[in-house]
Each structure stands twice: as C-alpha cells, then as structure tokens.
Coordinates of C-alpha atoms in Angstrom, one line a residue:
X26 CA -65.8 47.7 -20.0
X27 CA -65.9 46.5 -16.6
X28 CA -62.9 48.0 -15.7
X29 CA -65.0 51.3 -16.5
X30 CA -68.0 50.5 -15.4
X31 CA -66.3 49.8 -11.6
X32 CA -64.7 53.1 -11.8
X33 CA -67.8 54.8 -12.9
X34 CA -69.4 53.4 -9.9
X35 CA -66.9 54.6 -7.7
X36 CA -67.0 58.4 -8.9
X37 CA -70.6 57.7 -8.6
X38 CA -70.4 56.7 -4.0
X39 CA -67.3 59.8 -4.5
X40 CA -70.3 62.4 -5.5
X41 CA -72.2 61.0 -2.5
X42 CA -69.6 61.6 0.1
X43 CA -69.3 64.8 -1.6
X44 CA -73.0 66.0 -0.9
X45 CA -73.3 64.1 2.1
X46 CA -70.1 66.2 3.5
X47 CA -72.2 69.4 2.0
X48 CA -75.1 68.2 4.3
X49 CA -73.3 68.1 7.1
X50 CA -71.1 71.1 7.1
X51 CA -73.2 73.2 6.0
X52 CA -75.4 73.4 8.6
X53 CA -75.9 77.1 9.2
X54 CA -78.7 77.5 6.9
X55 CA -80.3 73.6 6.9
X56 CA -80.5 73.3 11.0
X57 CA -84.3 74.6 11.2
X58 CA -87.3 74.1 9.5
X59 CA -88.0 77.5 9.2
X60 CA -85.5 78.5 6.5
X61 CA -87.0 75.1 4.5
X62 CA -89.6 76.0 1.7
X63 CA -91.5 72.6 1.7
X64 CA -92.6 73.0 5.2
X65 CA -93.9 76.3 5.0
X66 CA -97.7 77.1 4.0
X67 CA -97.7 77.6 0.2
X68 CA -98.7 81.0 -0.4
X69 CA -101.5 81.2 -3.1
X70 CA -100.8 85.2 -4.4
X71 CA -101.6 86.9 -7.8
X72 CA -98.3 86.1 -9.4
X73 CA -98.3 82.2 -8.3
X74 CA -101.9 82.1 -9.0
X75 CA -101.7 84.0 -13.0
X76 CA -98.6 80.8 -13.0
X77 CA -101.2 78.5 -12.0
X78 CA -104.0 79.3 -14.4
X79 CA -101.4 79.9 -17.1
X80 CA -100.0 75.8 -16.9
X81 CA -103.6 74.8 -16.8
X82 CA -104.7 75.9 -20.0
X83 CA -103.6 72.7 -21.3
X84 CA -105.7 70.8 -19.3
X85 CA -108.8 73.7 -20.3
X86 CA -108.1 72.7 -24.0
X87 CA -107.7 69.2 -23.3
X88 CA -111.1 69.0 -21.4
X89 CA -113.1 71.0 -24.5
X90 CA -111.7 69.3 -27.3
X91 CA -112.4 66.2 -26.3
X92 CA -115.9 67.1 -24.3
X93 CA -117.1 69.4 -27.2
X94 CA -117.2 66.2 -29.8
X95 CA -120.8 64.9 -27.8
X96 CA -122.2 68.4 -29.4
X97 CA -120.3 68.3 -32.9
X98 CA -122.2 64.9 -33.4
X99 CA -125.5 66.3 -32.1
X100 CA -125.7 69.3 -34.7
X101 CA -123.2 67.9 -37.1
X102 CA -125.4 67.0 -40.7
X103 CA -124.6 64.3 -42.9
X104 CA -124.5 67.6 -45.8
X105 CA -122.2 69.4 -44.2
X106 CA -119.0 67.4 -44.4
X107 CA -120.2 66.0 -48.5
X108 CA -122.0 62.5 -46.9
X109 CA -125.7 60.9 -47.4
X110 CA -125.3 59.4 -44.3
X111 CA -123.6 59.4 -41.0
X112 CA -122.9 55.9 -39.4
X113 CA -121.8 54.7 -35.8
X114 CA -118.4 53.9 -37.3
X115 CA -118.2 57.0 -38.7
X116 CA -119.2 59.2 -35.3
X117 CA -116.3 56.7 -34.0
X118 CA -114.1 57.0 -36.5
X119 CA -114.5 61.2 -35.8
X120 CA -114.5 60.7 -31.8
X121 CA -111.7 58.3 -31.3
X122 CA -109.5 59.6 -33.7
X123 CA -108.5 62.3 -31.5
X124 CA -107.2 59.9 -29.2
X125 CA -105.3 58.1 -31.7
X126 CA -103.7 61.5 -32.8
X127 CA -103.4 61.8 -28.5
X128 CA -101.4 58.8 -28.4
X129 CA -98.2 60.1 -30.8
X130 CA -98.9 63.9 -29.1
X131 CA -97.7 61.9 -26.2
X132 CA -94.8 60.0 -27.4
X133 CA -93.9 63.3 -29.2
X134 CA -93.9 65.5 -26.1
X135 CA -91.0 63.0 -24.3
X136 CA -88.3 64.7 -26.2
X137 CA -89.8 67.9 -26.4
X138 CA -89.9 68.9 -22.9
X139 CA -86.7 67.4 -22.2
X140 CA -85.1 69.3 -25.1
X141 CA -86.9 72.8 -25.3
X142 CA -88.4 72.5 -21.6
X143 CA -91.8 72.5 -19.9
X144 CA -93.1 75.9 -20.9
X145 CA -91.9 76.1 -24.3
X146 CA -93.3 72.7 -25.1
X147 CA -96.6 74.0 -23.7
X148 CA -96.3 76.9 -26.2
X149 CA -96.0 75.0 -29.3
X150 CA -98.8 72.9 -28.3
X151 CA -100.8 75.9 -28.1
X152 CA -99.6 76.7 -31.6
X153 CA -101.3 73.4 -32.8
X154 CA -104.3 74.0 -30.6
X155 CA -105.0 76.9 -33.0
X156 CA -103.7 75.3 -36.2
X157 CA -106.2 72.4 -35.4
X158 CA -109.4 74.7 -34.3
X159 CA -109.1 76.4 -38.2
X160 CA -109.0 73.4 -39.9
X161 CA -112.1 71.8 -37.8
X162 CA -113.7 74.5 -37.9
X163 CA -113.4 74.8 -41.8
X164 CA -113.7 71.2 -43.0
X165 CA -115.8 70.6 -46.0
X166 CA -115.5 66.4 -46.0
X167 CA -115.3 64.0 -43.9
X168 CA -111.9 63.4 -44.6
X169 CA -110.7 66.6 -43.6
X170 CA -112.6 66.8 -40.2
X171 CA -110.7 63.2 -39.4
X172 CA -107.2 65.0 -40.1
X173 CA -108.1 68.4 -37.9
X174 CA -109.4 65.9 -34.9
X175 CA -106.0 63.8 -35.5
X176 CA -104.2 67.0 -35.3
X177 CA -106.2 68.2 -32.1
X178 CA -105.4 65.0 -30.9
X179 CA -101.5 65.7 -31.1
X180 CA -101.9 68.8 -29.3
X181 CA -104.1 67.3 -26.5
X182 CA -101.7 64.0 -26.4
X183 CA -98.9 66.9 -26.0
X184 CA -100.8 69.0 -23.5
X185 CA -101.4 65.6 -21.4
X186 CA -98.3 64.6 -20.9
X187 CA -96.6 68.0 -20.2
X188 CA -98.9 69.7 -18.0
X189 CA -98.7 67.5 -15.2
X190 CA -95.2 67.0 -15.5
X191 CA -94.3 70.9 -14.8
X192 CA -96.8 71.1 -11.9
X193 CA -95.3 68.5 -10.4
X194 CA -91.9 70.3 -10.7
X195 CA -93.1 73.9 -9.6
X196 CA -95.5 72.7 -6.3
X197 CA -94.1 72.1 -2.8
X198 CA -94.9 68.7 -1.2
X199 CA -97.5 70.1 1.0
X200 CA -99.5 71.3 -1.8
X201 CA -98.5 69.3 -4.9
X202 CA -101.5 67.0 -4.8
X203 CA -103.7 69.9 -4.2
X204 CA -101.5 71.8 -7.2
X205 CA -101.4 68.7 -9.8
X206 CA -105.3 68.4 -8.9
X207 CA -106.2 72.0 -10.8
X208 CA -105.3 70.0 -13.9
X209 CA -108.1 68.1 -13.7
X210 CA -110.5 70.9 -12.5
X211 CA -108.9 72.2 -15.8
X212 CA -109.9 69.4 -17.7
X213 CA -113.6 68.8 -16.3
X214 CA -114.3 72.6 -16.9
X215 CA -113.2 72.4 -20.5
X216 CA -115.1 69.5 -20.7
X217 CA -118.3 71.6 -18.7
X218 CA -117.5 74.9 -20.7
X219 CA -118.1 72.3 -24.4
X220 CA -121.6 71.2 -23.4
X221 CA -122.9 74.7 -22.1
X222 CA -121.1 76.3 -25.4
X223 CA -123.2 73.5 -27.3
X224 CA -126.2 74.3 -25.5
X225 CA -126.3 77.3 -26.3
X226 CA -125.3 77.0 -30.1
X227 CA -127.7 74.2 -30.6
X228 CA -130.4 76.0 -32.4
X229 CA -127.4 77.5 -35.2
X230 CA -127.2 76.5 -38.2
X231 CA -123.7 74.2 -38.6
X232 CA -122.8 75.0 -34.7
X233 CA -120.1 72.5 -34.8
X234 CA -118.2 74.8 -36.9
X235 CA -118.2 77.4 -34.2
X236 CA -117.6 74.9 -31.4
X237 CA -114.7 73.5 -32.7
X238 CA -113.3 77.2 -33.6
X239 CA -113.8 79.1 -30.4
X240 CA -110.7 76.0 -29.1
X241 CA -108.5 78.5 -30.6
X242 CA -109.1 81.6 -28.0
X243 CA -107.9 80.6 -24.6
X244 CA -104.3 78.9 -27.0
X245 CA -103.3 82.4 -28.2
X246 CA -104.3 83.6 -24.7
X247 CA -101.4 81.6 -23.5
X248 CA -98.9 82.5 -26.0
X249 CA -99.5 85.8 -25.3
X250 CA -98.6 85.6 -21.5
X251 CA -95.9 83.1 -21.7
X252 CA -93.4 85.5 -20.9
X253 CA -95.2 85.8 -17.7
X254 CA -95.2 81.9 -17.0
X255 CA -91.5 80.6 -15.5
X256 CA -89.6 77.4 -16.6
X257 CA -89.4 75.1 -13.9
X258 CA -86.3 75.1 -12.0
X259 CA -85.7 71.3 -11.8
X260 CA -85.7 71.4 -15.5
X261 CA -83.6 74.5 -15.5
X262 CA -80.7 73.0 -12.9
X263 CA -81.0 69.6 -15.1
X264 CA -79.4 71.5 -17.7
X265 CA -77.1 73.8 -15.4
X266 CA -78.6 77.3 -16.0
X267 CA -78.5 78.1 -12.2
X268 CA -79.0 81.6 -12.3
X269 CA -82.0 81.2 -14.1
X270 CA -83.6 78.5 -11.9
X271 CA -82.9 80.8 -8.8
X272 CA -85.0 83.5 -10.4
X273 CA -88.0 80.9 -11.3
X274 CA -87.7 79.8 -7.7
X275 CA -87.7 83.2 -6.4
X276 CA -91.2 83.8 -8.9
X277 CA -92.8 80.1 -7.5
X278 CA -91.9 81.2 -3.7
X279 CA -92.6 85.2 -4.1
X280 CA -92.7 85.1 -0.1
X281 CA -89.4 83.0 0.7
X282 CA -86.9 84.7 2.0
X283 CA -82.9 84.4 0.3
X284 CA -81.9 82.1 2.3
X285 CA -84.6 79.9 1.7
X286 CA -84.8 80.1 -2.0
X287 CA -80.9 79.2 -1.5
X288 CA -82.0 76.3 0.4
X289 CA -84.3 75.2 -1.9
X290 CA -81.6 75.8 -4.7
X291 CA -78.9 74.1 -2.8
X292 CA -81.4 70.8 -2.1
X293 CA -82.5 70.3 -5.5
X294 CA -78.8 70.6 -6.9
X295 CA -77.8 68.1 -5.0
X296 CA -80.6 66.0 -5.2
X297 CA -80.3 65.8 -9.2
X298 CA -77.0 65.6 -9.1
X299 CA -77.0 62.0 -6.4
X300 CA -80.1 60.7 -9.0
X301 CA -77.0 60.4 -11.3
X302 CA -75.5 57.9 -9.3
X303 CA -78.2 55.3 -11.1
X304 CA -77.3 56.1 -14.3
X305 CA -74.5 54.3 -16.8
X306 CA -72.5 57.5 -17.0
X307 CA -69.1 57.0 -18.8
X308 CA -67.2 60.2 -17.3
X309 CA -66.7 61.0 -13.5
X310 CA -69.4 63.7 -12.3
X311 CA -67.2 66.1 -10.9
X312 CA -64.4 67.8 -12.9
X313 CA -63.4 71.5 -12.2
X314 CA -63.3 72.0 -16.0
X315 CA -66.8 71.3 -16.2
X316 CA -68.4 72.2 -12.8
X317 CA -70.7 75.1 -12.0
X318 CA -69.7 76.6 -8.1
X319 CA -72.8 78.4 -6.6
X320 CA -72.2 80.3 -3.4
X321 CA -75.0 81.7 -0.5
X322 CA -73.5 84.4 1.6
X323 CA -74.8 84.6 5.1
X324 CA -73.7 88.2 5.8
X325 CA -75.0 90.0 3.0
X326 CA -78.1 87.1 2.1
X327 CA -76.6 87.2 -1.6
X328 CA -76.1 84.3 -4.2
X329 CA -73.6 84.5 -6.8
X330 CA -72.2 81.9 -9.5
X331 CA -68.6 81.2 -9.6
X332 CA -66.2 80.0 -12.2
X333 CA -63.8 78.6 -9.6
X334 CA -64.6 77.4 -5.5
X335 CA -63.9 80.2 -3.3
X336 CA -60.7 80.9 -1.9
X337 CA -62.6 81.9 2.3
X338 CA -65.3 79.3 1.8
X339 CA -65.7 80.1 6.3
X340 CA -69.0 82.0 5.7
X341 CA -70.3 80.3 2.4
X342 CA -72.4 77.7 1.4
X343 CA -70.7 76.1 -2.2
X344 CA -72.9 74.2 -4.4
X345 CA -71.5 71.9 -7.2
X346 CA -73.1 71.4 -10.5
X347 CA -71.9 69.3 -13.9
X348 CA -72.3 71.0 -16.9
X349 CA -73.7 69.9 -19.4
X350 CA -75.4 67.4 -17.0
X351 CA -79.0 67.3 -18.3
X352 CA -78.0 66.3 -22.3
X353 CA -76.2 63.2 -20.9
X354 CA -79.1 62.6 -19.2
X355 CA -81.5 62.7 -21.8
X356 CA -79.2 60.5 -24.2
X357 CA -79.6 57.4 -21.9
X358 CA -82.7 57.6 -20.5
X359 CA -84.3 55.0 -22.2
X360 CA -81.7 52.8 -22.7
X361 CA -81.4 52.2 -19.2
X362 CA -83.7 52.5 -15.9
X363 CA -83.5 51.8 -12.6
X364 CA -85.4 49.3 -11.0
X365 CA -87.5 51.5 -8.8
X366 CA -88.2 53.9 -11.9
X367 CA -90.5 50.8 -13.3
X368 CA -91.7 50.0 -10.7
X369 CA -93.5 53.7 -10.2
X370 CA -93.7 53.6 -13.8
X371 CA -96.0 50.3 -14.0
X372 CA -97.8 51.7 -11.2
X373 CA -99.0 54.8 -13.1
X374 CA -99.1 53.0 -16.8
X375 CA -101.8 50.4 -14.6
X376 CA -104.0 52.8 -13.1
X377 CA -104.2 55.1 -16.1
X378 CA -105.3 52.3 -17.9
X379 CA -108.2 51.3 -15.4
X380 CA -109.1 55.3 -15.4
X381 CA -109.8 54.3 -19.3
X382 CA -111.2 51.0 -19.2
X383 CA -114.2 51.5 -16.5
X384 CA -115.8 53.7 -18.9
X385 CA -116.0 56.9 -18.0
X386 CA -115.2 59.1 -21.4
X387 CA -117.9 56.2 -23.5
X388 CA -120.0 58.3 -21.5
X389 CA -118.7 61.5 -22.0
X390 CA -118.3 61.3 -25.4
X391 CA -122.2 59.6 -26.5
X392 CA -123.7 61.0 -24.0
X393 CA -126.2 62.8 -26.2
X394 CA -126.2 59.4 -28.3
X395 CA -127.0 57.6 -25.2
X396 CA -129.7 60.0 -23.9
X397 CA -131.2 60.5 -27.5
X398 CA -131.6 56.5 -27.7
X399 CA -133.4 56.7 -24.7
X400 CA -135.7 59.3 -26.2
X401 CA -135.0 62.3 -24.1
X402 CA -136.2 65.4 -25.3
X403 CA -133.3 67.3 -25.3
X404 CA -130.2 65.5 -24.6
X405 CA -127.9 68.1 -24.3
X406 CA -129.5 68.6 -20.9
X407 CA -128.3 65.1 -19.1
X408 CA -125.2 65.5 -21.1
X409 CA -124.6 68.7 -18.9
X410 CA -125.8 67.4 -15.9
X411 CA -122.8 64.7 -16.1
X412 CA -120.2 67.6 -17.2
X413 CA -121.5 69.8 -14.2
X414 CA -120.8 67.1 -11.6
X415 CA -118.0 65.8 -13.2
X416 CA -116.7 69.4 -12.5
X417 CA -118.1 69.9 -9.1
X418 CA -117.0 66.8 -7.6
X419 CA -113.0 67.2 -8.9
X420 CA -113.7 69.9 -5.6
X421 CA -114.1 67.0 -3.8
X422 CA -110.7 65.6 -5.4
X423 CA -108.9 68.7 -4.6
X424 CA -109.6 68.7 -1.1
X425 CA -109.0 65.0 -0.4
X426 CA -105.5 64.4 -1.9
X427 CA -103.7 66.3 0.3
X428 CA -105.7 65.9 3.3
X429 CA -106.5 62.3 3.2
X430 CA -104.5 60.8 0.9
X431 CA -104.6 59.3 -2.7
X432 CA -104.8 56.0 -1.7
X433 CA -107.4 56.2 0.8
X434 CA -109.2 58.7 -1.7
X435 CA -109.1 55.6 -4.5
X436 CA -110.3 52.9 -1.7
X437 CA -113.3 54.3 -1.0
X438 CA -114.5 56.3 -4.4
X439 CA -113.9 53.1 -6.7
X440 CA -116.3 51.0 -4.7
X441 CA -118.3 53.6 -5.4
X442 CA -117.9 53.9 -8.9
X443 CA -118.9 50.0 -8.5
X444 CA -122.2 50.6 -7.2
X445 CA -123.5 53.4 -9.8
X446 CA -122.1 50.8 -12.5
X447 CA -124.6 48.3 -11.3
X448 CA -127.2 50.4 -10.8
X449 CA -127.3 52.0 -14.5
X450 CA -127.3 47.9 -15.6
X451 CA -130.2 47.1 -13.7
X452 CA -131.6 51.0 -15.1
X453 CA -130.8 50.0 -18.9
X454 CA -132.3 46.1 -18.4
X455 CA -135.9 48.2 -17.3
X456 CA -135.3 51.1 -19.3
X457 CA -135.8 53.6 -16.4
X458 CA -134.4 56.8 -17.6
X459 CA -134.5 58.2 -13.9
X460 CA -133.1 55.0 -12.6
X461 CA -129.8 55.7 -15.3
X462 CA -129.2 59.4 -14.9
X463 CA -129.0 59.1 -11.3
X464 CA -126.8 55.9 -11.3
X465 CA -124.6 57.4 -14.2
X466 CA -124.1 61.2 -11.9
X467 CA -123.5 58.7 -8.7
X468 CA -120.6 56.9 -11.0
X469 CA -119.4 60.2 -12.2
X470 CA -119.1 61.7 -9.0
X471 CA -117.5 59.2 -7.4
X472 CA -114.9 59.1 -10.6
X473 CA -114.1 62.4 -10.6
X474 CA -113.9 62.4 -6.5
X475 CA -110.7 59.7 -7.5
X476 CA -109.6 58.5 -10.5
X477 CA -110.6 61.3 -12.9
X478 CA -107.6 63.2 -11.4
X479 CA -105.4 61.0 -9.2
X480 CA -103.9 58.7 -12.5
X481 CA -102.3 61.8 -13.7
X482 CA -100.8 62.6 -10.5
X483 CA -98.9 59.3 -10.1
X484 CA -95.9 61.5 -12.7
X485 CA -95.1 62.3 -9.1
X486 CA -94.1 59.1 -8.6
X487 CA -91.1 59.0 -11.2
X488 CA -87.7 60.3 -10.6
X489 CA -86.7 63.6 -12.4
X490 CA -84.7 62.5 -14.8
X491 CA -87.5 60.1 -16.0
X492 CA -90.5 62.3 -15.2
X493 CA -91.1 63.5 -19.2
X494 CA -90.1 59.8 -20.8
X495 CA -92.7 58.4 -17.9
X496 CA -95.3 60.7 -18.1
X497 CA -95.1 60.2 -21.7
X498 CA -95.8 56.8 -21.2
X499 CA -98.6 57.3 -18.7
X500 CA -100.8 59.0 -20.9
X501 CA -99.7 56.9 -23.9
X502 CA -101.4 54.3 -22.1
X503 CA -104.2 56.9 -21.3
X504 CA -104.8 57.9 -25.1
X505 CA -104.3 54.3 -26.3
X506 CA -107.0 52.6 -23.9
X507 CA -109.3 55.4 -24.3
X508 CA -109.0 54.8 -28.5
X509 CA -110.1 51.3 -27.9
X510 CA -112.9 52.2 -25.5
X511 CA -114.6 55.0 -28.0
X512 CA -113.7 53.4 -30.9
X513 CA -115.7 50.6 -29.8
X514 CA -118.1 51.3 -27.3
X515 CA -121.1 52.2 -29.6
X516 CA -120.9 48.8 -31.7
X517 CA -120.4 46.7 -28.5
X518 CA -123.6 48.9 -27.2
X519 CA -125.2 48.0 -30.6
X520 CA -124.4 44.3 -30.3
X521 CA -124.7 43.5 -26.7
X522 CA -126.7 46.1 -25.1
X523 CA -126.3 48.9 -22.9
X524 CA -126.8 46.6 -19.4
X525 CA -124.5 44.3 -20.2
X526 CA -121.8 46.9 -21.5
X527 CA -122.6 47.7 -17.7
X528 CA -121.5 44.8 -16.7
X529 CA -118.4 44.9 -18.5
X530 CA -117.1 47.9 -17.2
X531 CA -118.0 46.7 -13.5
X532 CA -115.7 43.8 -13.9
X533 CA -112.8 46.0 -14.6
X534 CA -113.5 48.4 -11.7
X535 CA -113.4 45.8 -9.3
X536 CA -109.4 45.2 -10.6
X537 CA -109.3 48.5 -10.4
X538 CA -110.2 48.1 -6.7
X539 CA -107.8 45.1 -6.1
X540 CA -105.1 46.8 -7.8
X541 CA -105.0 50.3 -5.8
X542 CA -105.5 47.7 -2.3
X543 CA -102.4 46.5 -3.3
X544 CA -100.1 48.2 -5.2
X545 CA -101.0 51.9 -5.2
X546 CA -98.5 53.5 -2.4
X547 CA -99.6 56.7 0.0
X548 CA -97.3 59.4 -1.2
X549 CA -99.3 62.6 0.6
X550 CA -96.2 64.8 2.5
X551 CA -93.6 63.1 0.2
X552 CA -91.0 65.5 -1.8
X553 CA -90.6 64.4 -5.1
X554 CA -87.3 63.3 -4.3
X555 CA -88.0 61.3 -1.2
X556 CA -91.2 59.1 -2.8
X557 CA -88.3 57.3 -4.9
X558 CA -88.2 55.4 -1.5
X559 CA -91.2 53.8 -1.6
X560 CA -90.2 52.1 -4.7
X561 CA -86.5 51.0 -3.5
X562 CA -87.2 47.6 -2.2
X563 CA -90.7 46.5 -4.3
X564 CA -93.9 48.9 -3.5
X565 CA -94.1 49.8 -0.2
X566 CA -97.6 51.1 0.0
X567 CA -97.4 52.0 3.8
X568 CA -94.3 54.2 3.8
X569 CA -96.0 56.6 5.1
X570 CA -98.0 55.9 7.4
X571 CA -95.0 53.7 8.9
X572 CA -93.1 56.6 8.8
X573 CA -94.7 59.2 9.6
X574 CA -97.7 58.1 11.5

C-alpha cells in the first residue's frame, strides 16, 4: 500500500512538470494580459445577463418561500387547516419546518450537482418548487401544510446550496463577488416581492392559499428557458466533455476572442487537473488510452479535439485531459480532504452560522407577530419596511465586495449590526415602537450591507473538486442554525422577553465580530484557483493585501 501510495505521489509531481512545461512553452498565447479573460472588464450583455437572471431564480424562490410565511400566519385561520386554535408552537412548527426540510435539500443537492451538474440540479429543484406550491396552496389540515413546507424546504435547501456554487463557477474574478452578490439581491427581493404580494392579498378571504401558489410561476419560468442557460465549464471539463465546456465559455465570454476562450480553456484544464495531485488517486493521471488531446491553432484561431497528440505540435498549443477524471473525483471526496479544504471549509460553516444566530430571519419570519404584539395597526406595513431595506441595502453589498473587500465590508457592518441590536433592547425595555422600527431597519441594513450576502460567497473559498460537498455543508449549517433560531425564538420571546432576546443575539454578533477580525481572509481579485493559497499554510487573512498592495 505504501509502495502505491509513493508511486501515486510521484505520477502526481510527473503531472506537475507536465503542466508546468505546458506553461512555459507555450508562451505564444499566455505572454500578455490581453489575450487573459480574468483581466478583462466583464461584459454585462443580453445573453450573459438572461444567464444571470436565469441562475438567480433560485435565490427568487428561496427569498419568497421563506419571506411569504410572516403573511401565511397573518391571514392563515385556525378553520382553514381543520384547528380550534393556532398556538406559538404551532406557527413554529409551520415556519421552521421549512428549514428543517432546507437542511436534507442541502445534503441532497451534494451529489446531485456533482452527478447531473449545476443546471440540471437547478431544474429539478424547480420541479419541486411547483410540486410544493400545489400542495401548500391546497392543504386542508395542518398536517398537510407541515409536509408542503417540508417539501418547499427541500427545494430551497437544494436551491441554496447550488445556486452559489454555479455562479461562482461561471464569473471572472473581477466580478465574482459582484456576480455571487445577485444571489442575494435574489433572495431579499423574493423575500420583498412576499410581503408586498401579502399586502395586497390581505383583505382575501384565505390569501395564504394564493401566496403560497403564485411560488409556482417564476419555477416553470425556468424550466422553460433552461435550454437557454449553459452548464458551467468547470463542471463540464471535471467530467472531460471539452468541446462542450468551450462552447459554455464562448456563451459566458460572448466578447472574448478564440484565443482567449482557448486561454481560458487551457488554464482551467490544467488547473483541475494539478488539484488532483491532493487527492488519494490509485492510477497515474496521464495514460494515452485515457487522455483527451485539445489543440489551439494560432494560424487559423481554431480549436479542435484530438484522439492522439499531434504529429507538428510547432504551431499548437496541446492540452491534456483524463477521462473519466471527474467520477473518480466524486468517489473520494469525502473520504478524504486536504488540509487547506477545511480550513476554507470551517471558515464558511462558522460565519454561516453567525449569519443565523444574530437573528436576523426571527425577524423576518414574526415580523407581523412582533409588530402586532406591539399593537400596530397594520403590521404588514413595518414588515415591509424591513423587506424593502433589506433589499435596498444588498445595493450596498453589491457594490462593496468587489471594490472594498469582504472582509473590510464585514468589519465595519457587524459593528453596526451591534449597535441597532442594542438599541431595539433598550426600545423593547420602554416599549417605544419608534425607538424599535428604527433600530431593527438600522440592524437590517447593516446586515444585508454584509452578512446577508457575503456567508454564501465564502463557496468561493473551496477548491473545485470540493465546491458542491462544501457548499452543501455551508448551508447545512445555514438551514440547521436557522431551524433552531425560528423554532425557538417566539417561546424564548414568550419566556424572557423581547429586550433581553436582544441581548442574546448581541452577544453572538460580537463573536461574529471577533471571528471575521481574525479568521475571515480578503479574497477580492483572487481566481478561484489561486484563493486555495490563502489556506496553504493556516489562514492567511492578509494575502492580499501583502500581495498585491
């Protein structure tokens, strides 16, 4: 075995030398910047933008089925679902639920999008979406509305972890943040769109029903344009179908020239192929039975696949590709990571968790319960106020993480997020209703300014071949923390009191605080391939800057 496991090691430092002899004889097309993708200004046309807007309706769903339940539990009668009464465990039991059903979505969608890919995975999601709006929409018990929310839940736990992932995969570095930031504008709008939808619905008789069925529109929308939506190419090269990840680059980059689209094609080939070296592979990487040879001409800009290297390789560029490569992937990937892979890992499990803890969806979700106890005339109308800048401010989000950086972003919006915490204790102690609006939209704000969209950006952080097993944990931890939170925020309220509930969640943004200080890297400018050296040698949170600055 360790006879084998030296020689695997060896093949492993062979494939190196092999791509770092690629690197630096082929030259012609690598020597300037210009012909490099990543460095150019991403170009934000129809088609990218239709690509864009497509991925996000995940994050649309995600946002409305989990905003809309503050209006369900507004309008929804004790009658209509064959109760006397409705309790506070009850409107938990309904609320958290979702995120319990969020949780297994999540675990679920690990081998999913490794198996069927991104975009597929996105369409059977959608496929539940609908499944899940019907039965909602049509439930006659109690019982029944629990199962269609658990089954929601799967789709959102599903939509979660995949939609972030294949952003990631199809944005350049210079816009990625920016990119993986329209999630979350995705998510606060659904989120928006519920209360308005509620709103307006309010004075129908059994709204709910119609709130939870309108879910099902914008998930056949998708599945009727996924033809138009590519598979990401990192996904694609993974599992050796070149050809095809040459035409989704040429669809991401619709401006790129050939040669840069081979340039791009060339550097993610070889980058996936050297993220092998960390793996416990029991066959050398490169065997001409089972090798893929890619070539770029220069004279005629052309790229062509090969079933053997070229015999007048003078005025060609030759890429190498295992077969087969991704499916041995897949079948060891969590029997075995790499140091540096949990280290980014913990990182983005940690600060999902504090995105949970601090409170932020208690509020989303009872809002109407919260301004109702308070005995605000309609409480639909705070409740919208919080959606609407909980959607304005991920603006905010979108133009800080590229520009200034997520880590400086985090500094400065979780103290923030600190203050407006306070401020709503001291508000709920005197029972000033103005005092508690303003400090709950300063806390929302700053939240959504930060770590409403940042956490599920850190899938960035992972290596490919554990970016859909990590991500899957990431908002695993997400679902799971936010279960606990709803499922038990209205009974701690009940027992403790809203100020010192407060108080709670201000003692767990403060370690939020510590923890980004500390152990939350800058990654802004990074490829996705480079950021795994951050994580080489512990967390080096000032790479960049060191670096670069």
């Amino acid at each position: 075995m360790e006879q084998r496991r030296e020689a695997n090691v060896r093949s492993s430092y062979e494939v190196d030398e092999v791509y770092s002899d690629l690197y630096s004889t082929l030259s012609q097309v690598t020597s300037t910047t210009a012909n490099d993708i990543e460095q150019l200004l991403f170009s934000f046309t129809w088609r990218t933008c239709f690509i864009l807007l497509g991925a996000t309706v995940g994050g649309l769903l995600f946002g409305y089925d989990t905003g809309v339940i503050s209006g369900v539990l507004l309008s929804l009668k004790p009658q209509d679902i064959s109760r006397s009464v409705i309790t506070n465990f009850d409107k938990e039991i309904i609320t958290s639920i979702t995120c319990v059903g969020s949780f297994f979505g999540s675990a679920l969608a690990i081998p999913m999008a490794d198996k069927y890919g991104r975009k597929m995975t996105l369409a059977y999601c959608c496929i539940v979406f609908v499944l899940a709006a019907l039965l909602m929409a049509t439930s006659m018990t109690l019982t029944f509305l629990v199962f269609g929310r658990f089954i929601v839940g799967i789709a959102v736990g599903i939509a979660a972890q995949c939609v972030p992932v294949y952003m990631s995969e199809i944005s350049p570095s210079n816009a990625r943040g920016t990119i993986l930031t329209l999630n979350s504008l995705a998510i606060t709008g659904g989120q928006l769109i519920s209360y308005i939808i509620s709103f307006f619905f309010s004075s129908i008789d059994q709204s709910w029903r119609y709130l939870f069925g309108l879910s099902a529109i914008p998930a056949l929308l998708f599945i009727c344009l996924l033809d138009f939506i590519p598979e990401s190419p990192r996904w694609l090269i993974s599992f050796g179908s070149l050809t095809k990840a040459h035409e989704s680059i040429k669809i991401i980059y619709p401006k790129a020239t050939p040669r840069q689209i081979a340039l791009k094609l060339k550097r993610l080939i070889i980058d996936i192929n050297k993220m092998r070296r960390y793996q416990d592979v029991e066959e050398p990487l490169l065997r001409r039975s089972s090798c893929f040879f890619f070539r770029y001409n220069h004279s005629s800009n052309s790229l062509q696949l090969l079933e053997e290297p070229p015999t007048d390789p003078s005025n060609s560029e030759v890429f190498i590709l295992p077969k087969n490569a991704g499916q041995r992937s897949t079948r060891r990937r969590i029997h075995r990571m790499e140091p540096r892979a949990k280290r980014a890992l913990t990182v983005g499990c940690v600060l999902m968790f504090f995105q949970q803890i601090t409170g932020f969806n208690a509020f989303m979700y009872y809002a109407t319960i919260i301004f109702a106890n308070l005995k605000v005339e309609n409480p639909l109308i705070p409740a919208m106020a919080v959606a609407f800048t909980n959607f304005i401010f991920t603006f905010v989000a979108l133009k800080l993480v590229d520009s200034v950086g997520r880590r400086s972003t985090l500094l400065c919006t979780v103290f923030i997020m600190i203050i407006g915490l306070l401020l709503s204790s001291v508000g709920f102690a005197r029972t000033d209703t103005r005092l508690i609006i303003t400090s709950l939209l300063i806390f929302v704000a700053a939240y959504a300014s930060g770590m409403g969209a940042i956490p599920w950006s850190t899938v960035e952080l992972l290596p490919l071949n554990r970016r859909s097993f990590g991500s899957g944990c990431i908002s695993c931890v997400n679902w799971l923390t936010n279960a606990i939170v709803s499922m038990s925020y209205l009974s701690i309220m009940n027992r403790v009191g809203n100020e010192h509930t407060m108080m709670i969640f201000v003692f767990f943004a403060v370690l939020n605080w510590i923890f980004v200080y500390f152990f939350f890297p800058e990654v802004k400018g990074l490829s996705l391939e480079e950021i795994g050296k951050v994580f080489e040698n512990g967390i080096d949170v000032h790479y960049v800057y060191r670096n670069y600055h």
